[in-house]
PDB file of C-alpha atoms in Angstrom:
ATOM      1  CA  UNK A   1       0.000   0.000   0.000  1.00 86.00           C
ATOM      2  CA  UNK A   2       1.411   3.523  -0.771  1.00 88.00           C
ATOM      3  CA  UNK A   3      -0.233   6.680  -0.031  1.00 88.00           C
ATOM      4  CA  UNK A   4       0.443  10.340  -0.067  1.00 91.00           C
ATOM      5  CA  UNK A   5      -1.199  13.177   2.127  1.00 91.00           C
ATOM      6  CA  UNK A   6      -0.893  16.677   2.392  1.00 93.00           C
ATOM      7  CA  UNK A   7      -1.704  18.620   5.078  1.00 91.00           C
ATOM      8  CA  UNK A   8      -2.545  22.745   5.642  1.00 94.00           C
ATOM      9  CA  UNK A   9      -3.062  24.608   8.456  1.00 93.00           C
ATOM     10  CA  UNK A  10      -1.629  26.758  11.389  1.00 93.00           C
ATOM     11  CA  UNK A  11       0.662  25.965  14.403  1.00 89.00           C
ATOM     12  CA  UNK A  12       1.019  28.762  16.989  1.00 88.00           C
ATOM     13  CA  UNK A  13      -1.795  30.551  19.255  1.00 90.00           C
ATOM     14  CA  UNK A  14      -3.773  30.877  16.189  1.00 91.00           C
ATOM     15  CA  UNK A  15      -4.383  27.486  16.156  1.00 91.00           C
ATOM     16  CA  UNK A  16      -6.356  27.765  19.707  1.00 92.00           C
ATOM     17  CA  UNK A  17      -4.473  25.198  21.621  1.00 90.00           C
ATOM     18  CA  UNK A  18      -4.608  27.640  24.645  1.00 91.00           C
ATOM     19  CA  UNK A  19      -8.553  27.750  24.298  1.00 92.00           C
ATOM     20  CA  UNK A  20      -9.384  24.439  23.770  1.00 93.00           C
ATOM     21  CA  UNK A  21      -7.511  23.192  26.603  1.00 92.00           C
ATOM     22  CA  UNK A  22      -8.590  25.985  28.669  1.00 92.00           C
ATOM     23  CA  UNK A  23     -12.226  25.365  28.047  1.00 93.00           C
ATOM     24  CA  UNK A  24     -11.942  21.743  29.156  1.00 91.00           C
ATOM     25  CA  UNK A  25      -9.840  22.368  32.549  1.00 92.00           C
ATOM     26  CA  UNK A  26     -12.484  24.585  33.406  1.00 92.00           C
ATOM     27  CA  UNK A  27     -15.383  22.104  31.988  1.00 92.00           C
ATOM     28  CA  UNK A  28     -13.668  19.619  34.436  1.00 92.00           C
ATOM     29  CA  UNK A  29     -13.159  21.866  37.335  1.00 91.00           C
ATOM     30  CA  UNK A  30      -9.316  21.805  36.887  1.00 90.00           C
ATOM     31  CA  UNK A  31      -6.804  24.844  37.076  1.00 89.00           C
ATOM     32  CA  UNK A  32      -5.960  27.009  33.899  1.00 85.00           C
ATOM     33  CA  UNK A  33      -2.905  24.883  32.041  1.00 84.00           C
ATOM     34  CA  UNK A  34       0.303  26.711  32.331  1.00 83.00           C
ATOM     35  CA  UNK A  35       2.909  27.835  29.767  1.00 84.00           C
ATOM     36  CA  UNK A  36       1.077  28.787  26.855  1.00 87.00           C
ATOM     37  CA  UNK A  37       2.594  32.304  27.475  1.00 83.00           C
ATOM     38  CA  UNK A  38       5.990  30.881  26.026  1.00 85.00           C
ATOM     39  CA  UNK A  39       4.368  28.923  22.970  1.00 87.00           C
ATOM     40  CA  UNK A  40       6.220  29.471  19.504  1.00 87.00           C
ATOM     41  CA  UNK A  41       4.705  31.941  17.270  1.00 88.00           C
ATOM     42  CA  UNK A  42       2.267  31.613  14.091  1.00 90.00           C
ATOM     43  CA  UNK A  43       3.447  30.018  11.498  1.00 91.00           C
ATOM     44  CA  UNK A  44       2.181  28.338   8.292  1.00 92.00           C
ATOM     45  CA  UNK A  45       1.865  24.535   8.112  1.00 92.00           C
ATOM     46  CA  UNK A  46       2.528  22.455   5.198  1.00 94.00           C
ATOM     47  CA  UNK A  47       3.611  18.935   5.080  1.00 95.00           C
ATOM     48  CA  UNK A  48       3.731  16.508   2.381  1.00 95.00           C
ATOM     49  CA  UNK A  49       3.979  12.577   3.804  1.00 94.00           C
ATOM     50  CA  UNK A  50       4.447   9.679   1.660  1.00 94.00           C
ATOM     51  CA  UNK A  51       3.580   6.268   3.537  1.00 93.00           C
ATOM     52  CA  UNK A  52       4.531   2.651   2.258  1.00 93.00           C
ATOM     53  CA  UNK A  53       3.265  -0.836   3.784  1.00 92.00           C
ATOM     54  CA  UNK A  54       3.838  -3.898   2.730  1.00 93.00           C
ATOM     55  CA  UNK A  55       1.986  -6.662   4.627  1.00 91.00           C
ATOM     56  CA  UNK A  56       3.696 -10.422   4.894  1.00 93.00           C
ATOM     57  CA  UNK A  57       1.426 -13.375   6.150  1.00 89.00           C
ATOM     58  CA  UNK A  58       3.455 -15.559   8.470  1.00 91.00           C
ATOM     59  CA  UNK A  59       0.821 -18.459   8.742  1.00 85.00           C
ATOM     60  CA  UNK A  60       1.086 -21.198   6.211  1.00 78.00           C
ATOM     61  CA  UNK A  61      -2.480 -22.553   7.145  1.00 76.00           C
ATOM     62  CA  UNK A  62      -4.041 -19.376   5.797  1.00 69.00           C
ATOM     63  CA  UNK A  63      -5.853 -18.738   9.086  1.00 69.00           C
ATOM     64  CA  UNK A  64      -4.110 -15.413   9.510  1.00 70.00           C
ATOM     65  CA  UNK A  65      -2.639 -16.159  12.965  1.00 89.00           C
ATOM     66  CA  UNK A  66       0.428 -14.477  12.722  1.00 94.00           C
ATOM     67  CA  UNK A  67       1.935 -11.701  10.079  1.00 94.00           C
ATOM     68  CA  UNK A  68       4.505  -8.841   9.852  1.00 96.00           C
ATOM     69  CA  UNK A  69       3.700  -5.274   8.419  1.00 95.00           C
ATOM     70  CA  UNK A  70       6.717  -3.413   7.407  1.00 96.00           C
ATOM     71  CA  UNK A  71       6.448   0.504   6.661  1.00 94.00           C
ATOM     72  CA  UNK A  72       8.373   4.000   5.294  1.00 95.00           C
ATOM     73  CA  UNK A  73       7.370   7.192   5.843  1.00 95.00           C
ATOM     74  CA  UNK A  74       9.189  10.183   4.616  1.00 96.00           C
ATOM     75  CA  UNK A  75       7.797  13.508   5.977  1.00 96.00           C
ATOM     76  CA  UNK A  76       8.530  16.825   4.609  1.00 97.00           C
ATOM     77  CA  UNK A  77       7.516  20.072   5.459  1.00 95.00           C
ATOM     78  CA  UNK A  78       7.607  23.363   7.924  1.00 94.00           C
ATOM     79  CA  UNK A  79       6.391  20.617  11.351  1.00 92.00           C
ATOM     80  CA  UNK A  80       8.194  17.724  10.961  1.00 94.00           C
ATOM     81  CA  UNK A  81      11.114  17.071   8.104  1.00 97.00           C
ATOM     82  CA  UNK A  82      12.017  13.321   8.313  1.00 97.00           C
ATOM     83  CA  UNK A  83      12.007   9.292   7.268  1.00 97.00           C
ATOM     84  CA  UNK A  84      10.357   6.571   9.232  1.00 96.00           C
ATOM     85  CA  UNK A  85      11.583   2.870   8.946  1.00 97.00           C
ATOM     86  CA  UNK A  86       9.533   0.649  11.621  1.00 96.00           C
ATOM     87  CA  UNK A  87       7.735  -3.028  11.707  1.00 96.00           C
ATOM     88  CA  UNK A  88       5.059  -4.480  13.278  1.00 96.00           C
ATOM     89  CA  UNK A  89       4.799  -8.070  14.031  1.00 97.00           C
ATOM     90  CA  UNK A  90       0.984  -9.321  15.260  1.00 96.00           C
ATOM     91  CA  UNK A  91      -0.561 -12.687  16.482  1.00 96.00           C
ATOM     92  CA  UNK A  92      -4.464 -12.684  15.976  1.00 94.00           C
ATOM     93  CA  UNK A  93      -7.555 -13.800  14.491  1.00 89.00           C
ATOM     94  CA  UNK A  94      -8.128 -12.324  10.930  1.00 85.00           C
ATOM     95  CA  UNK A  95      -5.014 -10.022   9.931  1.00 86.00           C
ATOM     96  CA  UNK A  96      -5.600 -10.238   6.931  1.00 81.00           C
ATOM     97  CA  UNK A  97      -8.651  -7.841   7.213  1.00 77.00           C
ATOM     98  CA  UNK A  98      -6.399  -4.761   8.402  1.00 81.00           C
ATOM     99  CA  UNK A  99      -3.171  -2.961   8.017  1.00 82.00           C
ATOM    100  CA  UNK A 100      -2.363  -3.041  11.771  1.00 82.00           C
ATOM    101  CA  UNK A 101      -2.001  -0.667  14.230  1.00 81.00           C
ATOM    102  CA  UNK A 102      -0.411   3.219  13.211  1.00 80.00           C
ATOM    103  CA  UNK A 103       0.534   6.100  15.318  1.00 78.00           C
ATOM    104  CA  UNK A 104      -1.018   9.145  14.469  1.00 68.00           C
ATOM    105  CA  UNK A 105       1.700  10.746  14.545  1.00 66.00           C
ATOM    106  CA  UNK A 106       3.722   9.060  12.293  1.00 64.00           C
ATOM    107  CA  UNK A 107       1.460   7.611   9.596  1.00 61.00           C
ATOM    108  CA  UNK A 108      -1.324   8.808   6.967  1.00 64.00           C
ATOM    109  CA  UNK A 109      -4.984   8.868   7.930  1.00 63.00           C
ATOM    110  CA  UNK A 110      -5.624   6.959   4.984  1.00 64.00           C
ATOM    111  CA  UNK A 111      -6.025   3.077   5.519  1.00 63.00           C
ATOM    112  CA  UNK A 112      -7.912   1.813   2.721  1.00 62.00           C
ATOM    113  CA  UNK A 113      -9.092  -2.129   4.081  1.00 60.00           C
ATOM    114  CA  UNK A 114     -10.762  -3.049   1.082  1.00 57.00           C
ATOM    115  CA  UNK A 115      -7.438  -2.825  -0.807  1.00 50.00           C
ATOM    116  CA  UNK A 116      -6.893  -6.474   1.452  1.00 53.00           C
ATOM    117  CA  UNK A 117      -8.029  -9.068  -0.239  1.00 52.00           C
ATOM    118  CA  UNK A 118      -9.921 -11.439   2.085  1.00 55.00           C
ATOM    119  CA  UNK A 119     -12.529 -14.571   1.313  1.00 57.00           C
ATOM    120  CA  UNK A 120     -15.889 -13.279   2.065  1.00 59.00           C
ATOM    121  CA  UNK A 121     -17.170 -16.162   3.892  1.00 59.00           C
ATOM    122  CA  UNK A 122     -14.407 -15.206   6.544  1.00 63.00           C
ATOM    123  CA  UNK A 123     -16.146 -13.300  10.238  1.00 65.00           C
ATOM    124  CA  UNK A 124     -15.657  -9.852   9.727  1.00 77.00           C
ATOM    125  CA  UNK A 125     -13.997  -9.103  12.660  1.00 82.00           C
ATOM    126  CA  UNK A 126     -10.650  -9.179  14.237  1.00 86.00           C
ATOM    127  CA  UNK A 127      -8.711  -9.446  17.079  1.00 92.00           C
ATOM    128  CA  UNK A 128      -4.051  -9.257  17.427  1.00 94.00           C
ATOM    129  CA  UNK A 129      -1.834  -8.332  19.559  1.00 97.00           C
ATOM    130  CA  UNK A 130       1.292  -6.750  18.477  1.00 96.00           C
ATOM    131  CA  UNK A 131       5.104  -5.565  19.247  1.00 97.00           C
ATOM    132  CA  UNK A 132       6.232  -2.573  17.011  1.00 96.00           C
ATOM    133  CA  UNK A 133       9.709  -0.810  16.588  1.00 97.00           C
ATOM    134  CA  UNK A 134      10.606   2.205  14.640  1.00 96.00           C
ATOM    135  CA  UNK A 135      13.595   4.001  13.975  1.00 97.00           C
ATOM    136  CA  UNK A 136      12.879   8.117  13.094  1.00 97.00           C
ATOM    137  CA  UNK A 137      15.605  10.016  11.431  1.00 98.00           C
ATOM    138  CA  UNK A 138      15.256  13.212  11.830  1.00 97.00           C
ATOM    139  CA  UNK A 139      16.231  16.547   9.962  1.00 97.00           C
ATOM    140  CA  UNK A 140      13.881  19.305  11.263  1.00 95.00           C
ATOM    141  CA  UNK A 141      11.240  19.128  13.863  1.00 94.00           C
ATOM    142  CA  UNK A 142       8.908  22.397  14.635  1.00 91.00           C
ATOM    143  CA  UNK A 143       8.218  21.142  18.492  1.00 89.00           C
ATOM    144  CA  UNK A 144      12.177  21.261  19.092  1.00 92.00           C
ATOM    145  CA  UNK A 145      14.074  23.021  16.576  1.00 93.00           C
ATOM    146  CA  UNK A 146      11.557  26.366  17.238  1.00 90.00           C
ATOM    147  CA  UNK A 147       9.824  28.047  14.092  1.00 89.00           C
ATOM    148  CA  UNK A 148      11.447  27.808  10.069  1.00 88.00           C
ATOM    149  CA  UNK A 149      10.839  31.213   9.070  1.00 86.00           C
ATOM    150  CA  UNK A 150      11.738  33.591  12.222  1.00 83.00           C
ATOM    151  CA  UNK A 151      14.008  33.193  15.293  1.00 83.00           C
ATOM    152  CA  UNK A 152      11.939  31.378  18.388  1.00 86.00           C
ATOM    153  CA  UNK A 153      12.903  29.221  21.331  1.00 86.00           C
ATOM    154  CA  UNK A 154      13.891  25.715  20.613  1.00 89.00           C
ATOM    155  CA  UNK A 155      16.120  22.868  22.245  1.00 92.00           C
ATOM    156  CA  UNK A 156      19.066  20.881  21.030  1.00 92.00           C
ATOM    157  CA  UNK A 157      17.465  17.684  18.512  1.00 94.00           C
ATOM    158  CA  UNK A 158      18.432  14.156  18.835  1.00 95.00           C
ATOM    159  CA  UNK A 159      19.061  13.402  15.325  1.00 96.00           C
ATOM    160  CA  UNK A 160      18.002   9.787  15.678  1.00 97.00           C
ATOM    161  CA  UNK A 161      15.227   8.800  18.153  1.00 97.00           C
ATOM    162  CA  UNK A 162      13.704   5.171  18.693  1.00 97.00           C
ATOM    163  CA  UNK A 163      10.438   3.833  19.755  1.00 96.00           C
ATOM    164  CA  UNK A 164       9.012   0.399  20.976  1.00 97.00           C
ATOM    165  CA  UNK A 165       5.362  -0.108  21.407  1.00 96.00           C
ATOM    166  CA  UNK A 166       3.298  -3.541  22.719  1.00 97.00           C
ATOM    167  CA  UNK A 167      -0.765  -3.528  22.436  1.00 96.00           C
ATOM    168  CA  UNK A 168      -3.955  -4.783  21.563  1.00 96.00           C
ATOM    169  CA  UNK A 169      -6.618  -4.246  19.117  1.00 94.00           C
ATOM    170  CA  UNK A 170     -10.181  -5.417  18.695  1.00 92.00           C
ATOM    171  CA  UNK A 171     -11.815  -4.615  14.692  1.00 88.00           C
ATOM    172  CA  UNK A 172     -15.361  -5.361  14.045  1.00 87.00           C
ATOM    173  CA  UNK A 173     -16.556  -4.142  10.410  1.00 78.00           C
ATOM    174  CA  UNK A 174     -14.772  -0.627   9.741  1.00 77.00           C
ATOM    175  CA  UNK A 175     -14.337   0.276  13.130  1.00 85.00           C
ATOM    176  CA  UNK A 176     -11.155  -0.421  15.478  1.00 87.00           C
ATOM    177  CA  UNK A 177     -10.412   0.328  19.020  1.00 93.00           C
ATOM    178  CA  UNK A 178      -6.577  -0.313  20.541  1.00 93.00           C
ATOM    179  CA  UNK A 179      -4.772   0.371  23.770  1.00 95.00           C
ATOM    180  CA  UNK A 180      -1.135   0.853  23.645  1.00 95.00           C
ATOM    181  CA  UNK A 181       2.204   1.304  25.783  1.00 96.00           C
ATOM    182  CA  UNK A 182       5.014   2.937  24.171  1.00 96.00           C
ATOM    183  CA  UNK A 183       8.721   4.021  24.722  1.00 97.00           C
ATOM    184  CA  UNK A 184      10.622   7.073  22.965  1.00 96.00           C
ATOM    185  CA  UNK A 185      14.398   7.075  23.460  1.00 97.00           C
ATOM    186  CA  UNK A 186      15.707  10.984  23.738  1.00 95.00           C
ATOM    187  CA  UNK A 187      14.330  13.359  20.970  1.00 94.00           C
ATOM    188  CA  UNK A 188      16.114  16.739  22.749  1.00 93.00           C
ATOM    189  CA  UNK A 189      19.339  16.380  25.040  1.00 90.00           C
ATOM    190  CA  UNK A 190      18.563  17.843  27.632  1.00 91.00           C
ATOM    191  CA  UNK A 191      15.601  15.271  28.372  1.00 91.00           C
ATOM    192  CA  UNK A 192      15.953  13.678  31.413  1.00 91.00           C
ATOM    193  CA  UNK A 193      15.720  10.030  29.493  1.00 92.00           C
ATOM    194  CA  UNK A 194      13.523   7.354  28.192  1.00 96.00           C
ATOM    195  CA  UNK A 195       9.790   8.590  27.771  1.00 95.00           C
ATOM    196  CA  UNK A 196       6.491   6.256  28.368  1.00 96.00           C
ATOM    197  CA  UNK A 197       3.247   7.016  27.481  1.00 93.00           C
ATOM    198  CA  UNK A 198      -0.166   5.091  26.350  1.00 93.00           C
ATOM    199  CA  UNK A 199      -2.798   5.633  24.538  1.00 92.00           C
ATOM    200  CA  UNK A 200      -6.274   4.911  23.423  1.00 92.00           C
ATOM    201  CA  UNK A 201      -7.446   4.958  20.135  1.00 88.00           C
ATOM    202  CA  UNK A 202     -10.877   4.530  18.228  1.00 88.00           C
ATOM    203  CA  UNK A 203     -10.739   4.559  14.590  1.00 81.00           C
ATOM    204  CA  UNK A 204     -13.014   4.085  11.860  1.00 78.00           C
ATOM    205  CA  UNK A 205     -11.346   2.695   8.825  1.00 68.00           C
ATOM    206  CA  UNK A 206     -12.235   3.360   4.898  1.00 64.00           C
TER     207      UNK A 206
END
C-alpha cells in the first residue's frame, strides 16, 4: 500500500491550543494549564507525507494467525522534516482484514481495508496483539528546533530517536479500538531520558 497526504493549516496561538484546553480544565473543574505564554509563534503549516506498507502473512495454514507489516514514511515540510523505517509483528484472528495498528503521529490517515483481499465467507472481525519498533531520522522538527521562518525558542534535537510499542486491538466491520504502551528514546538532550506514554485509540477505517 502507498499513499500520499498533504496537510494545511496553522501551528502557533492561532491554532487555539490555549482555548481548547482551557475550556476543558475549566469544563472539568481543573486549574488554567500553564505555559502557553511561552508557545512558539504563528506560522504556516505544510507537510507533504508519503507512507509505504507492505503486509507479509506468516501463517502457512491461511488462518491469519500471525503476520509482519513493514512501513516508510518520509515527511517533509515546515512541522516535521524526516524518514520513518519501523515493523510491526501481530498474532491474531483475521489479519488479513487490516493494516495493523499506526501512530497518528507518524502515519497517513488513509487506511484503505478493502485494498486487502480477504474470502468473504471469513467473520468480519478481528482481534491481534502486536510488538512494534521504529527508527525516526530526523532533519527538522517544529516542536524542538523552534519556528522555520523567524528566530523562536527551541532545544538541542536528537538526530536519531527510537520507539518500541506492545498492544492490543479489537476490529469489528470498519471500526477499530486499541490500547497501547510505548517508549521514545531521547528526541532533545537535555531530556531527562527514556519517555512512556499510552494511549487509546478509536478509529473508523475506509
Amino acid at each position: 500500500m502507498f499513499s500520499v497526504e498533504a496537510k494545511l493549516g496553522v501551528i502557533g496561538p492561532s491554532a487555539g491550543g490555549a482555548t481548547i484546553q482551557n475550556k476543558f480544565h475549566d469544563l472539568i473543574g481543573t486549574p488554567q494549564s500553564s505555559g502557553w505564554g511561552t508557545q512558539l509563534p504563528d506560522e504556516l503549516l505544510i507537510n507533504v507525507d508519503g507512507e509505504f506498507r507492505r503486509r507479509f502473512d506468516l501463517d502457512s495454514s491461511g488462518h491469519g494467525y500471525r503476520d509482519l507489516i513493514a512501513r516508510g514514511v518520509v515527511e517533509l515540510g515546515t512541522v516535521r522534516t524526516a524518514v520513518v523505517l519501523g515493523g510491526q509483528f501481530r498474532w491474531g484472528v483475521n489479519l488479513d482484514k487490516s493494516w495493523g495498528h499506526s501512530f497518528i503521529r507518524h502515519s497517513n490517515g488513509y487506511d484503505p481495508i478493502d485494498a486487502l483481499k480477504t474470502p468473504a465467507s471469513r467473520p468480519n472481525f478481528s482481534y491481534w496483539v502486536f510488538v512494534d519498533s521504529q527508527v525516526e531520522v530526523i532533519v527538522r522538527n517544529y516542536a524542538t528546533d523552534g519556528t522555520n521562518f523567524r528566530e523562536s525558542r527551541g532545544v538541542t534535537r536528537s538526530p536519531i530517536v527510537l520507539q518500541c510499542a506492545v498492544g492490543t486491538t479489537f476490529q469489528v466491520y470498519s471500526c477499530s479500538a486499541t490500547y497501547f504502551i510505548a517508549a521514545r528514546t531521547k528526541e532533545f538532550e537535555t531530556q531527562d531520558g527514556v519517555h512512556f506514554f499510552g494511549g487509546l485509540k478509536g478509529q473508523f477505517l475506509f
